[in-house]
């Protein structure tokens, strides 16, 4: 890798890249407040691991003092995009976004790492992607060993770039959208919604998708699951590959525009954030796309938010579930789309549930999308803290609203040999309560 | 001495995992929270204990390599900036609370413990460590003691130096010294403990601290008063004290700050007000009630335009939100923020605030002032853009006039942030030639090769 590559060379190929963030960077007063909340800093204790340090390195690159080196790339990689720094910053510096811009500089200069290149190429080709993940679903059981807990497997063979003890989610033999017709009709429907399944729910956590569908049906809502929808693009976007991220966005906007629905629902904080906030931001220089992105954004809701704020979900037919429940707030729920009260309202409305708040419910679990692939050891340490907090509530069930958090926390529980705690999506719990309501009658 | 020899030697002392010398790491230890100062060190080390620090210093002393001690790097006076290259020595691995002695109300800690972590640990015992700079959640005890940091409770509870009872220090030579102890009364010899407190890492490296802790107040009462006239606010402050009430907190915000805070946090402050006072009394519940009543009548007498008394914890939080928003709100206005802490005798606070607002007009710069009215510790906060050379000239002129004004009023350059590099240029005015010579003599005696944080606090020796 050419370590001599400096901002001057980048400027040649893209005059605006990084330069337009100079003001945002200058707003960081280096107060160090982010040290108190950054989970990476907590584990590593070095300035290159905290927002303040990463922002100063980007400044260094802009000044031409720091090259776009491997170390720079490593530092930019040490971020979970958990937004804790931005939420705690007295000067309102969006450090998490600026760090993504730092990654973008790397991508511009050196291209993506070979592994990411392959994965993203696959991601971008929707039919191939679909085929690959479905194949994984069919052949998965041969290569994966099931664990005595739902939706958890470990690899039977060593996999490149993957810790072999790590607990994963099995790919579904049949993806969610193949299990249902595109439109799930309801007579006298209250609303008609489009369900953005996201890849995790479509290919792996189909149980969440089913629960969402059941719950919506229970509330008299007609559902369309557009066939051509694709991954929201968050993983490519946060890696710094902005152009590919935009391609995903464009595809999804076009797809959802074709359906005449009242709302668009996603059951994952990150997916919701992508549709609601990231897409309009991505097209800030493209007015016509921006308007279209904004139209989609206006209609988009996270499922708990939708059920509580819009639908006023049915509570009269909820059955009793006897369990102690605690909740983990995914970063992109609490700091991304700021939805925390609604999922709690859902859980607390279920008869029989004892809700117990854990110490820091909004602290990142350490998954951070692809972060945990590249830095499994650090993400495990962060996860251990989360698992300890869960354990101290004595809960039987941890609910959350994000697939990757569910997978990561499941892994953490298994690694810490905690067998009696189940991890599920908030909506799965609600679905169970509706089921319980029926069997009681 | 060649860099690779320095790095090899340090690696032998601290072990390979605890030293950084790549360009990117050096760059990220080239600054602290003070704007305008940045310089690359040669190496950054994270020693594990006193012994390693002693070895590092004896090596650095022999070869005359500068050493800058760093806690969390949140100081506002460029105290940790490695201006002359050399070694940045980070204390964060020395982060153990070694002893909680409830009988003597004393704790023994390592310097890398974060202030808030100490408070979290002693809170269940009904105890507090009162010094609470705005950075309690990030600053280290070593850093706060070395800056003699204060905070909102300074009026009643004092600053760091009132809580340091003893310490272990590694001197420039590498020798290890202890001073002070758990004795409430101790007049044996020079007060070395006080000397190293507030020395900003120029005299030695603190490796252990014996700190006083105190019972947490049983009750608190907070109120906020708005004044149309600044002098009424000033008289209120004097009157409260004249009534023999020492509030835990007595904070003031000027009009520029009020407008900025209101714009940013929408807490319901009247934009035309010349000053807002935030007052908190604490202690025994019965006394707290009586004192709050007296404060209330003082406020009435001095034409407070409105007074809000907090009834619930939520009210308290709301009142404090305004004060907490002061610095962030000002900082958000412009890219660069200089939060100064020129301090004047309590009675001079209104005169000083008027002067600062005149200075802002004169040089056409934005300055919001807030601070600890009860102890005269003001924070004139100058916001600007470091990249604008012309504006920076005006800023420096304004700053110069602010500090000279404070000194003329019988004040001091710093109430809690320290001198570092930032306020060096005015030190001779405050201390005079004899004062400076004496301080330099102390520095030279304890650090003859001038390796510890060279050029700071007393300047070049
Ligand atoms: C937003 C903001 C608000 C602030 N509010 C306040 C406030 O209200 N009150 C206040 O007083 N300060 C305040 N400060 C200043 C700062 O937080 C304090 O000075 C704090 O005490 C610094 O602690 P630190 O661990 O970051 O020390 P550092 O910045 O790392 O070091 C400070 C100084 O101490 C020396 N030092 C550090 N550790 C040792 C050691 N073990 N032995 C010897 N020398 C050592 C260093 O060399 C340096 O000179 C504020 C700063 C910011 C950015
Ligand atoms: S990012 Fe925000 S919190 Fe972190 S150092 Fe900069 S200003 Fe402070
Ligand atoms: S987004 Fe999270 S992990 Fe990344 S720098 Fe901010 S606090 Fe740290
Ligand atoms: S956030 Fe994750 S799961 Fe959701 S669509 Fe995007 S990539 Fe897929």
PDB file of N, CA, C and O and ligand atoms in Angstrom, chain A residues 31, chain B residues 33 69-76 79-80 91 111 133-135 139-140 142-144 146-147 149-151 200-201 204-206 327 416-417 453, ligand 1:
ATOM      1  N   UNK A  31     -12.557  18.598  23.911  1.00  0.00           N
ATOM      2  CA  UNK A  31     -12.822  18.591  25.343  1.00  0.00           C
ATOM      3  C   UNK A  31     -12.673  17.198  25.934  1.00  0.00           C
ATOM      4  O   UNK A  31     -12.505  17.039  27.126  1.00  0.00           O
TER       5      UNK A  31
ATOM      6  N   UNK B  33      -7.157  19.736  25.565  1.00  0.00           N
ATOM      7  CA  UNK B  33      -8.381  20.492  25.297  1.00  0.00           C
ATOM      8  C   UNK B  33      -8.131  21.987  25.081  1.00  0.00           C
ATOM      9  O   UNK B  33      -9.062  22.743  24.877  1.00  0.00           O
ATOM     10  N   UNK B  69       3.587  14.679  31.787  1.00  0.00           N
ATOM     11  CA  UNK B  69       2.634  13.757  32.400  1.00  0.00           C
ATOM     12  C   UNK B  69       1.246  14.089  31.886  1.00  0.00           C
ATOM     13  O   UNK B  69       0.875  15.252  31.763  1.00  0.00           O
ATOM     14  N   UNK B  70       0.487  13.046  31.573  1.00  0.00           N
ATOM     15  CA  UNK B  70      -0.851  13.268  31.031  1.00  0.00           C
ATOM     16  C   UNK B  70      -1.845  12.346  31.723  1.00  0.00           C
ATOM     17  O   UNK B  70      -1.617  11.141  31.850  1.00  0.00           O
ATOM     18  N   UNK B  71      -2.931  12.946  32.197  1.00  0.00           N
ATOM     19  CA  UNK B  71      -4.032  12.142  32.709  1.00  0.00           C
ATOM     20  C   UNK B  71      -4.959  11.881  31.550  1.00  0.00           C
ATOM     21  O   UNK B  71      -4.710  11.035  30.703  1.00  0.00           O
ATOM     22  N   UNK B  72      -6.040  12.670  31.476  1.00  0.00           N
ATOM     23  CA  UNK B  72      -6.963  12.509  30.360  1.00  0.00           C
ATOM     24  C   UNK B  72      -6.816  13.609  29.310  1.00  0.00           C
ATOM     25  O   UNK B  72      -7.523  13.611  28.305  1.00  0.00           O
ATOM     26  N   UNK B  73      -5.915  14.555  29.551  1.00  0.00           N
ATOM     27  CA  UNK B  73      -5.712  15.606  28.560  1.00  0.00           C
ATOM     28  C   UNK B  73      -6.917  16.511  28.378  1.00  0.00           C
ATOM     29  O   UNK B  73      -7.220  16.927  27.262  1.00  0.00           O
ATOM     30  N   UNK B  74      -7.616  16.827  29.467  1.00  0.00           N
ATOM     31  CA  UNK B  74      -8.785  17.704  29.341  1.00  0.00           C
ATOM     32  C   UNK B  74      -8.480  19.110  29.848  1.00  0.00           C
ATOM     33  O   UNK B  74      -9.384  19.930  29.970  1.00  0.00           O
ATOM     34  N   UNK B  75      -7.226  19.378  30.190  1.00  0.00           N
ATOM     35  CA  UNK B  75      -6.918  20.703  30.742  1.00  0.00           C
ATOM     36  C   UNK B  75      -7.032  21.774  29.670  1.00  0.00           C
ATOM     37  O   UNK B  75      -6.925  21.501  28.477  1.00  0.00           O
ATOM     38  N   UNK B  76      -7.237  23.009  30.136  1.00  0.00           N
ATOM     39  CA  UNK B  76      -7.486  24.117  29.213  1.00  0.00           C
ATOM     40  C   UNK B  76      -6.309  25.089  29.172  1.00  0.00           C
ATOM     41  O   UNK B  76      -6.472  26.242  28.822  1.00  0.00           O
ATOM     42  N   UNK B  79      -1.414  22.266  29.259  1.00  0.00           N
ATOM     43  CA  UNK B  79      -0.546  21.651  30.252  1.00  0.00           C
ATOM     44  C   UNK B  79       0.082  20.348  29.819  1.00  0.00           C
ATOM     45  O   UNK B  79       1.130  19.955  30.329  1.00  0.00           O
ATOM     46  N   UNK B  80      -0.527  19.642  28.886  1.00  0.00           N
ATOM     47  CA  UNK B  80       0.035  18.349  28.487  1.00  0.00           C
ATOM     48  C   UNK B  80       0.612  18.375  27.080  1.00  0.00           C
ATOM     49  O   UNK B  80       1.092  17.362  26.582  1.00  0.00           O
ATOM     50  N   UNK B  91      -0.972   8.376  32.610  1.00  0.00           N
ATOM     51  CA  UNK B  91      -1.126   7.703  33.916  1.00  0.00           C
ATOM     52  C   UNK B  91      -2.359   6.798  33.998  1.00  0.00           C
ATOM     53  O   UNK B  91      -2.663   6.276  35.065  1.00  0.00           O
ATOM     54  N   UNK B 111      -3.132   7.917  40.638  1.00  0.00           N
ATOM     55  CA  UNK B 111      -3.473   9.186  39.978  1.00  0.00           C
ATOM     56  C   UNK B 111      -4.374   9.039  38.751  1.00  0.00           C
ATOM     57  O   UNK B 111      -5.009  10.000  38.345  1.00  0.00           O
ATOM     58  N   UNK B 133     -14.901  19.463  38.622  1.00  0.00           N
ATOM     59  CA  UNK B 133     -14.793  20.217  37.374  1.00  0.00           C
ATOM     60  C   UNK B 133     -15.827  19.711  36.364  1.00  0.00           C
ATOM     61  O   UNK B 133     -16.342  18.602  36.516  1.00  0.00           O
ATOM     62  N   UNK B 134     -16.113  20.540  35.365  1.00  0.00           N
ATOM     63  CA  UNK B 134     -17.082  20.154  34.344  1.00  0.00           C
ATOM     64  C   UNK B 134     -16.747  18.825  33.694  1.00  0.00           C
ATOM     65  O   UNK B 134     -17.583  18.210  33.044  1.00  0.00           O
ATOM     66  N   UNK B 135     -15.526  18.362  33.890  1.00  0.00           N
ATOM     67  CA  UNK B 135     -15.061  17.147  33.245  1.00  0.00           C
ATOM     68  C   UNK B 135     -14.974  15.957  34.204  1.00  0.00           C
ATOM     69  O   UNK B 135     -14.227  15.026  33.944  1.00  0.00           O
ATOM     70  N   UNK B 139     -11.932  13.457  33.623  1.00  0.00           N
ATOM     71  CA  UNK B 139     -10.644  13.888  34.168  1.00  0.00           C
ATOM     72  C   UNK B 139     -10.133  12.921  35.235  1.00  0.00           C
ATOM     73  O   UNK B 139     -10.907  12.276  35.930  1.00  0.00           O
ATOM     74  N   UNK B 140      -8.815  12.848  35.362  1.00  0.00           N
ATOM     75  CA  UNK B 140      -8.209  11.969  36.370  1.00  0.00           C
ATOM     76  C   UNK B 140      -7.951  12.749  37.664  1.00  0.00           C
ATOM     77  O   UNK B 140      -7.847  13.978  37.638  1.00  0.00           O
ATOM     78  N   UNK B 142      -5.152  12.640  39.343  1.00  0.00           N
ATOM     79  CA  UNK B 142      -3.799  13.202  39.203  1.00  0.00           C
ATOM     80  C   UNK B 142      -3.845  14.529  38.458  1.00  0.00           C
ATOM     81  O   UNK B 142      -3.207  15.510  38.849  1.00  0.00           O
ATOM     82  N   UNK B 143      -4.616  14.560  37.378  1.00  0.00           N
ATOM     83  CA  UNK B 143      -4.736  15.780  36.569  1.00  0.00           C
ATOM     84  C   UNK B 143      -5.444  16.888  37.333  1.00  0.00           C
ATOM     85  O   UNK B 143      -5.023  18.048  37.301  1.00  0.00           O
ATOM     86  N   UNK B 144      -6.515  16.533  38.047  1.00  0.00           N
ATOM     87  CA  UNK B 144      -7.256  17.575  38.771  1.00  0.00           C
ATOM     88  C   UNK B 144      -6.417  18.135  39.920  1.00  0.00           C
ATOM     89  O   UNK B 144      -6.387  19.339  40.135  1.00  0.00           O
ATOM     90  N   UNK B 146      -3.163  18.201  40.030  1.00  0.00           N
ATOM     91  CA  UNK B 146      -2.058  18.954  39.447  1.00  0.00           C
ATOM     92  C   UNK B 146      -2.498  20.299  38.886  1.00  0.00           C
ATOM     93  O   UNK B 146      -1.698  21.219  38.771  1.00  0.00           O
ATOM     94  N   UNK B 147      -3.773  20.401  38.492  1.00  0.00           N
ATOM     95  CA  UNK B 147      -4.287  21.695  38.030  1.00  0.00           C
ATOM     96  C   UNK B 147      -4.971  22.443  39.168  1.00  0.00           C
ATOM     97  O   UNK B 147      -5.441  23.550  38.978  1.00  0.00           O
ATOM     98  N   UNK B 149      -7.850  21.754  40.345  1.00  0.00           N
ATOM     99  CA  UNK B 149      -9.163  21.974  39.745  1.00  0.00           C
ATOM    100  C   UNK B 149     -10.224  22.237  40.799  1.00  0.00           C
ATOM    101  O   UNK B 149     -10.119  21.792  41.944  1.00  0.00           O
ATOM    102  N   UNK B 150     -11.242  22.979  40.397  1.00  0.00           N
ATOM    103  CA  UNK B 150     -12.350  23.294  41.293  1.00  0.00           C
ATOM    104  C   UNK B 150     -13.641  22.801  40.701  1.00  0.00           C
ATOM    105  O   UNK B 150     -13.739  21.667  40.283  1.00  0.00           O
ATOM    106  N   UNK B 151     -14.623  23.690  40.642  1.00  0.00           N
ATOM    107  CA  UNK B 151     -15.909  23.297  40.080  1.00  0.00           C
ATOM    108  C   UNK B 151     -17.018  24.111  40.697  1.00  0.00           C
ATOM    109  O   UNK B 151     -16.778  25.158  41.315  1.00  0.00           O
ATOM    110  N   UNK B 200       1.184  21.440  38.142  1.00  0.00           N
ATOM    111  CA  UNK B 200       0.996  21.184  36.709  1.00  0.00           C
ATOM    112  C   UNK B 200       2.080  20.285  36.106  1.00  0.00           C
ATOM    113  O   UNK B 200       2.521  20.474  34.977  1.00  0.00           O
ATOM    114  N   UNK B 201       2.512  19.317  36.875  1.00  0.00           N
ATOM    115  CA  UNK B 201       3.479  18.353  36.345  1.00  0.00           C
ATOM    116  C   UNK B 201       4.865  18.932  36.090  1.00  0.00           C
ATOM    117  O   UNK B 201       5.660  18.343  35.378  1.00  0.00           O
ATOM    118  N   UNK B 204       7.204  17.191  39.627  1.00  0.00           N
ATOM    119  CA  UNK B 204       7.307  15.766  39.914  1.00  0.00           C
ATOM    120  C   UNK B 204       6.080  15.077  39.362  1.00  0.00           C
ATOM    121  O   UNK B 204       5.145  15.740  38.906  1.00  0.00           O
ATOM    122  N   UNK B 205       6.100  13.742  39.392  1.00  0.00           N
ATOM    123  CA  UNK B 205       4.928  13.008  38.912  1.00  0.00           C
ATOM    124  C   UNK B 205       4.248  12.345  40.105  1.00  0.00           C
ATOM    125  O   UNK B 205       4.869  11.559  40.837  1.00  0.00           O
ATOM    126  N   UNK B 206       2.993  12.707  40.310  1.00  0.00           N
ATOM    127  CA  UNK B 206       2.241  12.148  41.440  1.00  0.00           C
ATOM    128  C   UNK B 206       1.879  10.699  41.113  1.00  0.00           C
ATOM    129  O   UNK B 206       1.307  10.418  40.062  1.00  0.00           O
ATOM    130  N   UNK B 327     -21.416  26.531  28.597  1.00  0.00           N
ATOM    131  CA  UNK B 327     -20.221  26.352  27.778  1.00  0.00           C
ATOM    132  C   UNK B 327     -20.541  25.707  26.422  1.00  0.00           C
ATOM    133  O   UNK B 327     -20.132  26.228  25.385  1.00  0.00           O
ATOM    134  N   UNK B 416      -8.972  28.066  38.652  1.00  0.00           N
ATOM    135  CA  UNK B 416      -9.010  26.600  38.681  1.00  0.00           C
ATOM    136  C   UNK B 416      -8.389  25.919  37.470  1.00  0.00           C
ATOM    137  O   UNK B 416      -8.100  24.741  37.523  1.00  0.00           O
ATOM    138  N   UNK B 417      -8.195  26.630  36.366  1.00  0.00           N
ATOM    139  CA  UNK B 417      -7.699  25.950  35.159  1.00  0.00           C
ATOM    140  C   UNK B 417      -6.182  25.864  35.063  1.00  0.00           C
ATOM    141  O   UNK B 417      -5.656  25.109  34.265  1.00  0.00           O
ATOM    142  N   UNK B 453       7.777  18.820  32.096  1.00  0.00           N
ATOM    143  CA  UNK B 453       6.865  19.796  31.491  1.00  0.00           C
ATOM    144  C   UNK B 453       7.560  21.137  31.258  1.00  0.00           C
ATOM    145  O   UNK B 453       7.087  22.185  31.717  1.00  0.00           O
TER     146      UNK B 453
HETATM  147  C1  LIG C   1     -15.423  21.337  28.908  1.00  0.00           C
HETATM  148  C2  LIG C   1     -14.444  21.518  30.034  1.00  0.00           C
HETATM  149  C3  LIG C   1     -14.896  21.929  31.288  1.00  0.00           C
HETATM  150  C4  LIG C   1     -14.003  22.090  32.333  1.00  0.00           C
HETATM  151  N1  LIG C   1     -14.477  22.500  33.541  1.00  0.00           N
HETATM  152  C5  LIG C   1     -13.617  22.688  34.557  1.00  0.00           C
HETATM  153  C6  LIG C   1     -14.079  23.165  35.833  1.00  0.00           C
HETATM  154  O1  LIG C   1     -15.264  23.377  36.021  1.00  0.00           O
HETATM  155  N2  LIG C   1     -13.175  23.349  36.804  1.00  0.00           N
HETATM  156  C7  LIG C   1     -11.845  23.099  36.616  1.00  0.00           C
HETATM  157  O2  LIG C   1     -11.082  23.283  37.544  1.00  0.00           O
HETATM  158  N3  LIG C   1     -11.372  22.640  35.425  1.00  0.00           N
HETATM  159  C8  LIG C   1     -12.216  22.441  34.394  1.00  0.00           C
HETATM  160  N4  LIG C   1     -11.742  21.997  33.185  1.00  0.00           N
HETATM  161  C9  LIG C   1     -10.293  21.747  33.004  1.00  0.00           C
HETATM  162  C10 LIG C   1      -9.833  20.286  33.182  1.00  0.00           C
HETATM  163  O3  LIG C   1     -10.883  19.391  33.046  1.00  0.00           O
HETATM  164  C11 LIG C   1      -9.175  20.090  34.504  1.00  0.00           C
HETATM  165  O4  LIG C   1      -7.998  20.851  34.536  1.00  0.00           O
HETATM  166  C12 LIG C   1      -8.808  18.646  34.849  1.00  0.00           C
HETATM  167  O5  LIG C   1      -8.388  18.648  36.157  1.00  0.00           O
HETATM  168  C13 LIG C   1      -7.730  18.028  34.021  1.00  0.00           C
HETATM  169  O6  LIG C   1      -7.635  16.657  34.336  1.00  0.00           O
HETATM  170  P1  LIG C   1      -6.925  15.619  33.345  1.00  0.00           P
HETATM  171  O7  LIG C   1      -6.912  14.279  33.939  1.00  0.00           O
HETATM  172  O8  LIG C   1      -7.506  15.736  32.005  1.00  0.00           O
HETATM  173  O9  LIG C   1      -5.447  16.200  33.341  1.00  0.00           O
HETATM  174  P2  LIG C   1      -4.509  16.529  32.122  1.00  0.00           P
HETATM  175  O10 LIG C   1      -5.138  17.525  31.243  1.00  0.00           O
HETATM  176  O11 LIG C   1      -4.053  15.278  31.501  1.00  0.00           O
HETATM  177  O12 LIG C   1      -3.313  17.184  32.878  1.00  0.00           O
HETATM  178  C14 LIG C   1      -3.431  18.411  33.527  1.00  0.00           C
HETATM  179  C15 LIG C   1      -2.064  18.854  34.104  1.00  0.00           C
HETATM  180  O13 LIG C   1      -1.696  18.022  35.159  1.00  0.00           O
HETATM  181  C16 LIG C   1      -0.467  17.378  34.917  1.00  0.00           C
HETATM  182  N5  LIG C   1      -0.599  16.040  35.448  1.00  0.00           N
HETATM  183  C17 LIG C   1      -1.530  15.111  35.112  1.00  0.00           C
HETATM  184  N6  LIG C   1      -1.379  14.006  35.866  1.00  0.00           N
HETATM  185  C18 LIG C   1      -0.324  14.234  36.688  1.00  0.00           C
HETATM  186  C19 LIG C   1       0.324  13.463  37.692  1.00  0.00           C
HETATM  187  N7  LIG C   1      -0.081  12.231  38.009  1.00  0.00           N
HETATM  188  N8  LIG C   1       1.373  14.018  38.323  1.00  0.00           N
HETATM  189  C20 LIG C   1       1.790  15.267  38.015  1.00  0.00           C
HETATM  190  N9  LIG C   1       1.223  16.029  37.076  1.00  0.00           N
HETATM  191  C21 LIG C   1       0.180  15.523  36.426  1.00  0.00           C
HETATM  192  C22 LIG C   1      -0.253  17.493  33.444  1.00  0.00           C
HETATM  193  O14 LIG C   1       1.094  17.497  33.106  1.00  0.00           O
HETATM  194  C23 LIG C   1      -0.939  18.802  33.110  1.00  0.00           C
HETATM  195  O15 LIG C   1      -0.073  19.857  33.342  1.00  0.00           O
HETATM  196  C24 LIG C   1     -12.619  21.829  32.126  1.00  0.00           C
HETATM  197  C25 LIG C   1     -12.181  21.394  30.880  1.00  0.00           C
HETATM  198  C26 LIG C   1     -13.066  21.249  29.834  1.00  0.00           C
HETATM  199  C27 LIG C   1     -12.557  20.765  28.509  1.00  0.00           C
END
